[in-house]
Short mmCIF file of C-alpha atoms and ligand atoms in Angstrom, two decimals:
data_model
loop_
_atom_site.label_atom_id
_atom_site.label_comp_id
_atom_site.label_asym_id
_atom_site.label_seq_id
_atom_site.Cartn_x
_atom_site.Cartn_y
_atom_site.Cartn_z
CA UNK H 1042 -8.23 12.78 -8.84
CA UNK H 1043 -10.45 9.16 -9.47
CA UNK H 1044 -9.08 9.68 -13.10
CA UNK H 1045 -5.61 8.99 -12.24
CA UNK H 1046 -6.03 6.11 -10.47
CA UNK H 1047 -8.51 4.31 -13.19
CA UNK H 1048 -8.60 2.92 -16.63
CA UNK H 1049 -6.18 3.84 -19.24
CA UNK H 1050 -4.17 6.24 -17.03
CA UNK H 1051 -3.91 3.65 -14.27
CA UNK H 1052 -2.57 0.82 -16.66
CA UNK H 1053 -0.22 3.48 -18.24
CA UNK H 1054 1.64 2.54 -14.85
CA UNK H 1055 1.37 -0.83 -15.72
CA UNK H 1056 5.07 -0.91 -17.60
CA UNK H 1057 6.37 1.22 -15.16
CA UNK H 1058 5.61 -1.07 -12.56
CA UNK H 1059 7.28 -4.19 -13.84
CA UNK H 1060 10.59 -2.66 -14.51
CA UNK H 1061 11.17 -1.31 -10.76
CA UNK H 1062 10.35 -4.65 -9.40
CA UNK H 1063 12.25 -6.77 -11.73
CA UNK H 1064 15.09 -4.04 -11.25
CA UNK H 1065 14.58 -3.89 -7.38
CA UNK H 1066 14.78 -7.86 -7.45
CA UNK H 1067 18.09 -8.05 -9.86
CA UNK H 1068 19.45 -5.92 -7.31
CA UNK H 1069 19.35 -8.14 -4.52
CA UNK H 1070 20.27 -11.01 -6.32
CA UNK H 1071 23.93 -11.45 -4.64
CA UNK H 1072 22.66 -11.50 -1.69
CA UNK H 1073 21.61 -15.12 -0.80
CA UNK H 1074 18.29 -13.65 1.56
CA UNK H 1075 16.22 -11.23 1.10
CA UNK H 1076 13.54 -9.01 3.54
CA UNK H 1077 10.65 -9.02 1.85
CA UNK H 1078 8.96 -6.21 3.44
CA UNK H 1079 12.29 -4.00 2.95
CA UNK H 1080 11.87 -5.26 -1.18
CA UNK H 1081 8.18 -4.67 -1.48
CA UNK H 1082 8.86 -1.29 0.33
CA UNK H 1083 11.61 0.05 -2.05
CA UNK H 1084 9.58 -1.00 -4.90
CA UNK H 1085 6.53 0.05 -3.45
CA UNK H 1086 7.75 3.37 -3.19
CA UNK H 1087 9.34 3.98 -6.33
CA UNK H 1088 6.12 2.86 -8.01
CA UNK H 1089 4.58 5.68 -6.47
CA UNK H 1090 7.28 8.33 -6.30
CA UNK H 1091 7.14 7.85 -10.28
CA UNK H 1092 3.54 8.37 -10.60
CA UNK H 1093 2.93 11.04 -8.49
CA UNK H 1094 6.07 13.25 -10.13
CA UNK H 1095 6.97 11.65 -13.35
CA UNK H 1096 10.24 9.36 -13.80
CA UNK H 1097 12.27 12.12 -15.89
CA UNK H 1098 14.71 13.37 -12.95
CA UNK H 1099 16.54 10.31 -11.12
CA UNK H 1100 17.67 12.63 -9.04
CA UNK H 1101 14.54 13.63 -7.98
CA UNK H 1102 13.01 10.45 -7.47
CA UNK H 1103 15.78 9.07 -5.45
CA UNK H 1104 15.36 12.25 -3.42
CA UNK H 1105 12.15 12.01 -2.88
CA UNK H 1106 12.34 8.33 -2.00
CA UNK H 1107 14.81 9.01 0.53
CA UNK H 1108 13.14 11.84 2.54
CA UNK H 1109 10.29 9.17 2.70
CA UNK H 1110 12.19 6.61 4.19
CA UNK H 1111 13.45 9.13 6.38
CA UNK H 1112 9.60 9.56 7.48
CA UNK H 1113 8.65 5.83 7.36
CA UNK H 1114 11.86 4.99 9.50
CA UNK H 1115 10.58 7.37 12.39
CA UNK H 1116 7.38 6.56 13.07
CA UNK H 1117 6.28 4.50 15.43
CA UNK H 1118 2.48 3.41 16.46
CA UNK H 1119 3.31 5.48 20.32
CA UNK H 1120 3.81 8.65 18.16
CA UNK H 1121 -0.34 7.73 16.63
CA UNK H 1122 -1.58 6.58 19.86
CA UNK H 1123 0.00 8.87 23.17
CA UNK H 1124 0.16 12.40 22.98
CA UNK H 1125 2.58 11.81 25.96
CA UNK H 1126 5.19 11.04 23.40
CA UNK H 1127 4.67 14.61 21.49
CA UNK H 1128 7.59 16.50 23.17
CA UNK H 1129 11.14 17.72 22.38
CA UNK H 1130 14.16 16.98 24.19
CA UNK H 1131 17.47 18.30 22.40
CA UNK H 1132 16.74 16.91 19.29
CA UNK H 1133 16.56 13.50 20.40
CA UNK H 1134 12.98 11.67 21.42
CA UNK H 1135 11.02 9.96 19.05
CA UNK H 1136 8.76 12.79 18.21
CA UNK H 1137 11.64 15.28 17.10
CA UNK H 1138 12.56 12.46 14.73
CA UNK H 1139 9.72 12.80 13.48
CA UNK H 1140 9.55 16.23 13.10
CA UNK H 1141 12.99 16.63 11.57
CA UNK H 1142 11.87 13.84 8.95
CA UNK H 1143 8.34 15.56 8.35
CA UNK H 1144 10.18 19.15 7.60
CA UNK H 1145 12.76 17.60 5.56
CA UNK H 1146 10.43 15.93 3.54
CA UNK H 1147 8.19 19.13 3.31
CA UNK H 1148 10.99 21.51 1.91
CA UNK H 1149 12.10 18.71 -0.65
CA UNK H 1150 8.23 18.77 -1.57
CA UNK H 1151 7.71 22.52 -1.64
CA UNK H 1152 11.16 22.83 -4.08
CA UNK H 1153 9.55 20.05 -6.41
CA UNK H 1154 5.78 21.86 -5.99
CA UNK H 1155 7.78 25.51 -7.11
CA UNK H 1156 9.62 23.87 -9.81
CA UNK H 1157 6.22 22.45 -11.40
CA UNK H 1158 4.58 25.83 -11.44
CA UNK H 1159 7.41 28.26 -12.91
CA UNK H 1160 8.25 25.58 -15.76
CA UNK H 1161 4.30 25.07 -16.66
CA UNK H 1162 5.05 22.25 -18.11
CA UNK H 1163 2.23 20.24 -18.63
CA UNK H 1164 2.55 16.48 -17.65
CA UNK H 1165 0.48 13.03 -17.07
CA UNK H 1166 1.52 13.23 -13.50
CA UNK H 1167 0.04 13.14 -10.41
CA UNK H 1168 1.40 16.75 -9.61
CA UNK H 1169 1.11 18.35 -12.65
CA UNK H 1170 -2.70 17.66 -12.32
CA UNK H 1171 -2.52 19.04 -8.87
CA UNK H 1172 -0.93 22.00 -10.01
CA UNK H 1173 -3.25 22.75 -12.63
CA UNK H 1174 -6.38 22.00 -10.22
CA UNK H 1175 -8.62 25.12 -8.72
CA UNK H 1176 -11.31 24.96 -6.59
CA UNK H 1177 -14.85 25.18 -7.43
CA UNK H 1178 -14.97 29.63 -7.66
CA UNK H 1179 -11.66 29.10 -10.02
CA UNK H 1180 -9.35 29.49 -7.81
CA UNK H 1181 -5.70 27.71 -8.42
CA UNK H 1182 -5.49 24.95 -5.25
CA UNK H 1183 -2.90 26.87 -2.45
CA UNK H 1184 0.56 25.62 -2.00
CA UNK H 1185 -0.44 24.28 1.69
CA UNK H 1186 -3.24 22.18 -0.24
CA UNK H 1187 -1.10 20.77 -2.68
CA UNK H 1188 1.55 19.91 -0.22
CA UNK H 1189 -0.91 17.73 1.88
CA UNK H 1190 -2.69 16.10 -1.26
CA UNK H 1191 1.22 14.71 -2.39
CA UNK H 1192 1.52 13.41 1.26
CA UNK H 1193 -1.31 11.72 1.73
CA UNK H 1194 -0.91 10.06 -1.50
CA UNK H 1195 3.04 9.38 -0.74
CA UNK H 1196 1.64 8.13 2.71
CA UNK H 1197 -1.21 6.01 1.38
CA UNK H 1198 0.15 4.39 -1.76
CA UNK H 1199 2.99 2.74 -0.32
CA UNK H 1200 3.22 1.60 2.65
CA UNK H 1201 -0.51 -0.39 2.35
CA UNK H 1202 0.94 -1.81 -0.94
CA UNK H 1203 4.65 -3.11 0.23
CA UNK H 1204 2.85 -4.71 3.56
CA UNK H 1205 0.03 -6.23 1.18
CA UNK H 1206 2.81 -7.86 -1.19
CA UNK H 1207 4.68 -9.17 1.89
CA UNK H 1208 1.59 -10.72 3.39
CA UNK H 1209 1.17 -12.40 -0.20
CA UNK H 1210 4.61 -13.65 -0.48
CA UNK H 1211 4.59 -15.45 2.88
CA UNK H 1212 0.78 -16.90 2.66
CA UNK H 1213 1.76 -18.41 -1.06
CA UNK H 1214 4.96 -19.91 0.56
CA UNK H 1215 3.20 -21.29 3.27
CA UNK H 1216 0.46 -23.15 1.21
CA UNK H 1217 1.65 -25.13 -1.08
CA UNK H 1218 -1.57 -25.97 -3.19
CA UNK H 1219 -2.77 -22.15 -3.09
CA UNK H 1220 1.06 -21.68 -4.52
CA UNK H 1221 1.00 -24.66 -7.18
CA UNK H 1222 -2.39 -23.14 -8.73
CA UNK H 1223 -1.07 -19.79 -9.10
CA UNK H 1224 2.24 -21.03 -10.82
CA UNK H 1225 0.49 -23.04 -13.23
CA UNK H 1226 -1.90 -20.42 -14.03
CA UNK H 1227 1.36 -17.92 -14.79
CA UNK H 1228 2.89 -20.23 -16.41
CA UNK H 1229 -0.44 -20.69 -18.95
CA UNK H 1230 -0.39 -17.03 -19.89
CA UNK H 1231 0.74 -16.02 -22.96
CA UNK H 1232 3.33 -13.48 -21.87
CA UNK H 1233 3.96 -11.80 -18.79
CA UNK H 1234 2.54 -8.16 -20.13
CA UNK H 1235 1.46 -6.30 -17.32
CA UNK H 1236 -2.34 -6.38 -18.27
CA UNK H 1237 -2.27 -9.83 -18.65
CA UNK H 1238 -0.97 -10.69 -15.09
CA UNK H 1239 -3.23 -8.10 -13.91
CA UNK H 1240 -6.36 -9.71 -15.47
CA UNK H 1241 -5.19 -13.27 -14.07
CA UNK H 1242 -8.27 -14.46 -12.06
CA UNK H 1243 -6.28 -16.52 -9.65
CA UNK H 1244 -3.45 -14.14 -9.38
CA UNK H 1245 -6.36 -11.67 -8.77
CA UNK H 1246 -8.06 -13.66 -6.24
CA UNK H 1247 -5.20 -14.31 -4.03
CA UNK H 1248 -4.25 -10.29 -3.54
CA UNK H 1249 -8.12 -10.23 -2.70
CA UNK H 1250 -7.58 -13.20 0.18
CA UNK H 1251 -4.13 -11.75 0.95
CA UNK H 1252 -6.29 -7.88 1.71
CA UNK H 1253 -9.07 -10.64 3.45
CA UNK H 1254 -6.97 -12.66 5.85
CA UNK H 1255 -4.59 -9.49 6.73
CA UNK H 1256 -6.30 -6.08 6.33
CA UNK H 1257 -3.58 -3.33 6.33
CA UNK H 1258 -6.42 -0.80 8.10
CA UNK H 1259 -8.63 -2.68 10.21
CA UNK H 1260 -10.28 0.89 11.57
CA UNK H 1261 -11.92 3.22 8.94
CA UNK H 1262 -13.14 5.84 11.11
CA UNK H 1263 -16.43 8.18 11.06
CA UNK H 1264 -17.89 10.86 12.87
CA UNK H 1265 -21.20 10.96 13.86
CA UNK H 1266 -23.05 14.11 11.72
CA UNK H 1267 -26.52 12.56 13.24
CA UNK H 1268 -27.89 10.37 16.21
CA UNK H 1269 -27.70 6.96 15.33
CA UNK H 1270 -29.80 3.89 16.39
CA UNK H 1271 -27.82 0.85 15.79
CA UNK H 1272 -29.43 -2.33 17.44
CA UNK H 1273 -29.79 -1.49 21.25
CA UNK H 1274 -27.12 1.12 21.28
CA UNK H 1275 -28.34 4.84 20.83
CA UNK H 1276 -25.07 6.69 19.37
CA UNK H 1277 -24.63 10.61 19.82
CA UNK H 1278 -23.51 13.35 17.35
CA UNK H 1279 -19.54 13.43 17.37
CA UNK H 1280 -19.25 9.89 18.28
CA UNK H 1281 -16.05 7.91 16.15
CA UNK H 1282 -17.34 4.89 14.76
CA UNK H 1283 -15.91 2.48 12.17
CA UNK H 1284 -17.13 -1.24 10.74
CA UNK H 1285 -15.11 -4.19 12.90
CA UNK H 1286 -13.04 -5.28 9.54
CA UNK H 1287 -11.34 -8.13 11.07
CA UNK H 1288 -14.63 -9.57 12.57
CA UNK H 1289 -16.50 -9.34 8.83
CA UNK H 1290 -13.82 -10.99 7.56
CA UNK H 1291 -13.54 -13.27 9.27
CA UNK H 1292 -17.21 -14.43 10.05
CA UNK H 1293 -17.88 -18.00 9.24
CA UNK H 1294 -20.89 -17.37 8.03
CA UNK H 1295 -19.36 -15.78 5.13
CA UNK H 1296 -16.07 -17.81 4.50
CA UNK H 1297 -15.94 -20.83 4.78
CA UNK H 1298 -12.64 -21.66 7.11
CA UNK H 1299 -11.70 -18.34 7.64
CA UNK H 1300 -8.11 -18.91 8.81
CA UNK H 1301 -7.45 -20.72 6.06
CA UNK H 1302 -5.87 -18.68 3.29
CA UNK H 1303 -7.84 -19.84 0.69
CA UNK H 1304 -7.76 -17.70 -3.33
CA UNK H 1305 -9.94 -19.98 -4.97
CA UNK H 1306 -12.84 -18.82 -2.74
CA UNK H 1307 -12.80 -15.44 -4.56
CA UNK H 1308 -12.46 -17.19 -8.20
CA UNK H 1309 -15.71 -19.49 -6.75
CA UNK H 1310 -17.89 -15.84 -6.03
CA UNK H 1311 -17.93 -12.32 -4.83
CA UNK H 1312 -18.75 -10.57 -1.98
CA UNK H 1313 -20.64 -7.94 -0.71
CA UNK H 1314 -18.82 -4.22 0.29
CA UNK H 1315 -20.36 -5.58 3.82
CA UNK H 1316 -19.01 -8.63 3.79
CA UNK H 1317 -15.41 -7.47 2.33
CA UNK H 1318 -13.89 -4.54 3.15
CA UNK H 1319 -10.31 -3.55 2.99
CA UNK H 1320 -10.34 -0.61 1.35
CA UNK H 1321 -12.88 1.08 3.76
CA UNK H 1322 -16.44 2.27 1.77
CA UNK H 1323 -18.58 4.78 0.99
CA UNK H 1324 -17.93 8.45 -0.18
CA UNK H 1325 -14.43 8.01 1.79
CA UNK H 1326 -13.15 4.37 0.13
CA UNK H 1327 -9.88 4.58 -0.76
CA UNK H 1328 -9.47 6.15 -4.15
CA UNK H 1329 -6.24 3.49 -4.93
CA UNK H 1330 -7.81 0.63 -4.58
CA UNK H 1331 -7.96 -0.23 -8.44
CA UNK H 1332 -4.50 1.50 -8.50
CA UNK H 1333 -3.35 -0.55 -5.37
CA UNK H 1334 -4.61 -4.25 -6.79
CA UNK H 1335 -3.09 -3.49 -10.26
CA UNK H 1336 0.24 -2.89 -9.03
CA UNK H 1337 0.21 -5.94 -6.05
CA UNK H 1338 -0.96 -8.05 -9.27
CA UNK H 1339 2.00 -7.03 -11.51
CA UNK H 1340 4.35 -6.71 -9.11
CA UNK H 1341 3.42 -10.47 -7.30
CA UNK H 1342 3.03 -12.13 -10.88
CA UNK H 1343 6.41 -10.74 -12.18
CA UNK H 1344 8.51 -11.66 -9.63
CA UNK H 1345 7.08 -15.08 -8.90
CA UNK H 1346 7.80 -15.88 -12.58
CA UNK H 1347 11.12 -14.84 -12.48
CA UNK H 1348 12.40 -16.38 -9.26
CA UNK H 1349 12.26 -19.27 -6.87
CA UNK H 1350 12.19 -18.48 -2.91
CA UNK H 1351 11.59 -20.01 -0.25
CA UNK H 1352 11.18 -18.83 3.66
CA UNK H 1353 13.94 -18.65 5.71
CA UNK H 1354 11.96 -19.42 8.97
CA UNK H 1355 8.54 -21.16 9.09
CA UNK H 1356 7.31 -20.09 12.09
CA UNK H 1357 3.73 -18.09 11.19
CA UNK H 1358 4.47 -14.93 11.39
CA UNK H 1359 1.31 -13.12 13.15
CA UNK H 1360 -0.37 -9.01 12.70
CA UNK H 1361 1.30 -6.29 14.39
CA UNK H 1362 0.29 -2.81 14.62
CA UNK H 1363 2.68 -0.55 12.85
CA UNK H 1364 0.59 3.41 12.64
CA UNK H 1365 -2.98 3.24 11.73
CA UNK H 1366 -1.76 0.10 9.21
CA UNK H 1367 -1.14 -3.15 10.42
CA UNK H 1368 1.94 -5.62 9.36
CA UNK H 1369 3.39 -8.33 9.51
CA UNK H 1370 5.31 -9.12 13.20
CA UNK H 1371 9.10 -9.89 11.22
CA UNK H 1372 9.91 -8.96 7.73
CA UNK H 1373 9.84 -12.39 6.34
CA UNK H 1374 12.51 -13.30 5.03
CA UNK H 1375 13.00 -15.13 1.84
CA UNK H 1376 15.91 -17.16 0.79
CA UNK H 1377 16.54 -17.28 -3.20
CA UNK H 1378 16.75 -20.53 -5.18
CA UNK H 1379 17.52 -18.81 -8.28
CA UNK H 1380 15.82 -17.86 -11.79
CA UNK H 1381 12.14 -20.06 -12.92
C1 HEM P 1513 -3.30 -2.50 -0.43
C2 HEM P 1513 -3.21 -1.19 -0.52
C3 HEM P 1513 -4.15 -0.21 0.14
C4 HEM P 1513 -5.03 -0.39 1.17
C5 HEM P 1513 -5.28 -1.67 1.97
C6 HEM P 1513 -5.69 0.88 1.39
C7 HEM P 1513 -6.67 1.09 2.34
C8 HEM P 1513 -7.30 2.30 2.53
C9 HEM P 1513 -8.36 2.52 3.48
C10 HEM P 1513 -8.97 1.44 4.39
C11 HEM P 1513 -8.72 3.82 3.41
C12 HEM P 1513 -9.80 4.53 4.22
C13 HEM P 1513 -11.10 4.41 3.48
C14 HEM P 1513 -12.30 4.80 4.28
O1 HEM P 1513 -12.19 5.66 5.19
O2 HEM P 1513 -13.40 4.25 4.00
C15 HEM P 1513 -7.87 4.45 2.41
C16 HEM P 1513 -7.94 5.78 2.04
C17 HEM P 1513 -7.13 6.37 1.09
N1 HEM P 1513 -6.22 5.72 0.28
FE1 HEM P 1513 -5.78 3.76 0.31
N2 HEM P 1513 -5.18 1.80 0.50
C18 HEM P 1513 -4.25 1.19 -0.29
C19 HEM P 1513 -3.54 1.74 -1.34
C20 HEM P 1513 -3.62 3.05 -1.74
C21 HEM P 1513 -2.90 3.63 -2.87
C22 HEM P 1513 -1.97 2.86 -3.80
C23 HEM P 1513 -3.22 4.96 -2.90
C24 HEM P 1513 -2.77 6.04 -3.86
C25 HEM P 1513 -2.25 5.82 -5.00
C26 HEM P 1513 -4.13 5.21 -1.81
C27 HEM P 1513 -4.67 6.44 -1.52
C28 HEM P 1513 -5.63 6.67 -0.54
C29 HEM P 1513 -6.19 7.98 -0.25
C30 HEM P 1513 -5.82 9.29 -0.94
C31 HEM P 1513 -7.13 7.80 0.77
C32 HEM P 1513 -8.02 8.86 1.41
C33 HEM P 1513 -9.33 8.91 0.66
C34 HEM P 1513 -10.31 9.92 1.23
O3 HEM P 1513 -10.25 10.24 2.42
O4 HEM P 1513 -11.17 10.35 0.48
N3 HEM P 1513 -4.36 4.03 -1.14
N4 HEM P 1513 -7.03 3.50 1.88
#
């Protein structure tokens, strides 16, 4: 799959990516405030709804975005955390909302997976390369297999990225000199192509401090395979452990004033996969990541130089635990002060 999410193909998304948030935006526009973390989620998961299944078939997209709301909107972090919450009570609890979501979402997928195979069409999708994919002996990739690739990838690609872009919207509007150096740098570019806000070193350094000061996954789990010695502790096969995020990121020893949300001090250097972290590492790092800072680049950059906002409360808003990501505690509202 690392093809898809990399070089050429990636930046194919690049156009793509602009329209939906300039169109989400326009959208909104008679309203006089917005919620940025509904915004960044509707354009968040169009972004991704088109990549993974091709934009040909409204329809079909605004299907599939729906059933995935349906999914977002009924999960809550008891559902990840209490088995005690797993049971059914006439249709009702939390977890058959859940449930109902999940096999709604799973029939819509299994239509769209069908579809794709009897046409044969080929595409430059996300699912068409599923659908062609076999395993190592030749074998075409089962139904079941494709099914749980698409939601993982639904899952993964969009949530992260709309809580990421919120995060960014209320640090820049917050500090006004990190703010006043990325408007003057957009407003130096040439044109607002897509590649060009992408390759924007301070517009790329401030979705890297935005990931620093609030990482969306704060645990990236393992599971011991082998005994392992770290410092005085003596860890056992099976153990679950996973690198304290948070604490690398926010170790003085590394960055300077770490509460401070500072971009320039990712334009000034770089930093280590130890000492920066949030997209996990190893074999198991998250295979969007490139995917993931493109579009928070493009999508940040275009609407910024489009519109004035401003917050609607100034009280900080602080991390909550949503599922296994974390967000932020209200969905920061912005007010608009019309076109740049
Ligand atoms: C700001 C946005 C994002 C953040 C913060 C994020 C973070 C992460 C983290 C921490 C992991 C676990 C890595 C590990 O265990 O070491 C992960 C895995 C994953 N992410 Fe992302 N992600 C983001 C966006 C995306 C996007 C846009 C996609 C897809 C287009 C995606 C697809 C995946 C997949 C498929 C995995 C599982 C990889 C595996 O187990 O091999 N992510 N992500």
């Amino acid at each position: 799959m690392m093809p898809m999410f990399h070089g050429d193909r990636m930046k194919a998304y690049g156009e793509s990516m602009q329209q939906i948030a300039i169109e989400r935006l326009e959208s909104n526009r008679g309203q006089r405030e917005i919620l940025t973390l509904n915004l960044m989620t509707d354009i968040s998961l169009e972004i991704i709804v088109r990549s993974i299944f091709g934009g040909s078939d409204p329809n079909l997209v605004a299907k599939l975005i729906q059933a995935s709301q349906r999914v977002v909107a009924s999960s809550s972090p008891l559902l990840f955390f209490s088995r005690k919450t797993h049971f059914s009570f006439l249709g009702l609890t939390p977890w058959d909302r859940w449930c109902d979501a999940k096999k709604h979402l799973h029939r819509c997928l299994e239509e769209v997976i069908d579809k794709r195979k009897l046409s044969g069409e080929p595409g430059d999708d996300i699912l068409s390369l599923l659908c062609s994919a076999t395993y190592e002996d030749g074998q075409p990739i089962t139904r079941e297999h494709i099914y749980s690739e698409l939601m993982t990838f639904l899952f993964a690609g969009h949530e992260t990225t709309a809580l990421t872009l919120t995060w960014a919207m209320y640090h820049l509007h917050r500090n006004p000199a990190a703010f006043l150096s990325l408007m003057q740098e957009l407003d130096s570019l040439e044109d607002n192509a897509p590649a060009r806000l992408a390759s924007a070193p301070y517009l790329k350094a401030t979705v890297q401090e935005t990931l620093r000061i609030n990482p969306i996954v704060t645990e990236t789990l393992r599971k011991l395979k082998a005994p392992l010695q770290l410092g005085e502790y003596h860890l056992p096969v099976g153990m679950a452990v996973a690198p304290a995020t948070v604490l690398a990121h926010y170790n003085p020893a590394t960055y300077d004033d770490p509460e401070s949300f500072r971009p320039e001090r990712f334009v000034e250097r770089s930093y280590s996969p130890f000492e920066y972290m949030p997209f996990g590492g190893g074999h198991r790092r998250c295979i969007g990541a490139a995917f993931a800072s493109y579009e928070i680049a493009i999508v940040l950059g275009s609407l910024l130089k489009r519109f004035k906002f401003e917050l609607v409360d100034t009280a900080p808003v602080v991390p909550k635990r949503r599922n296994v990501t974390i967000g932020p505690s209200t969905a920061v509202p912005l007010r608009f002060l019309g076109p740049r």
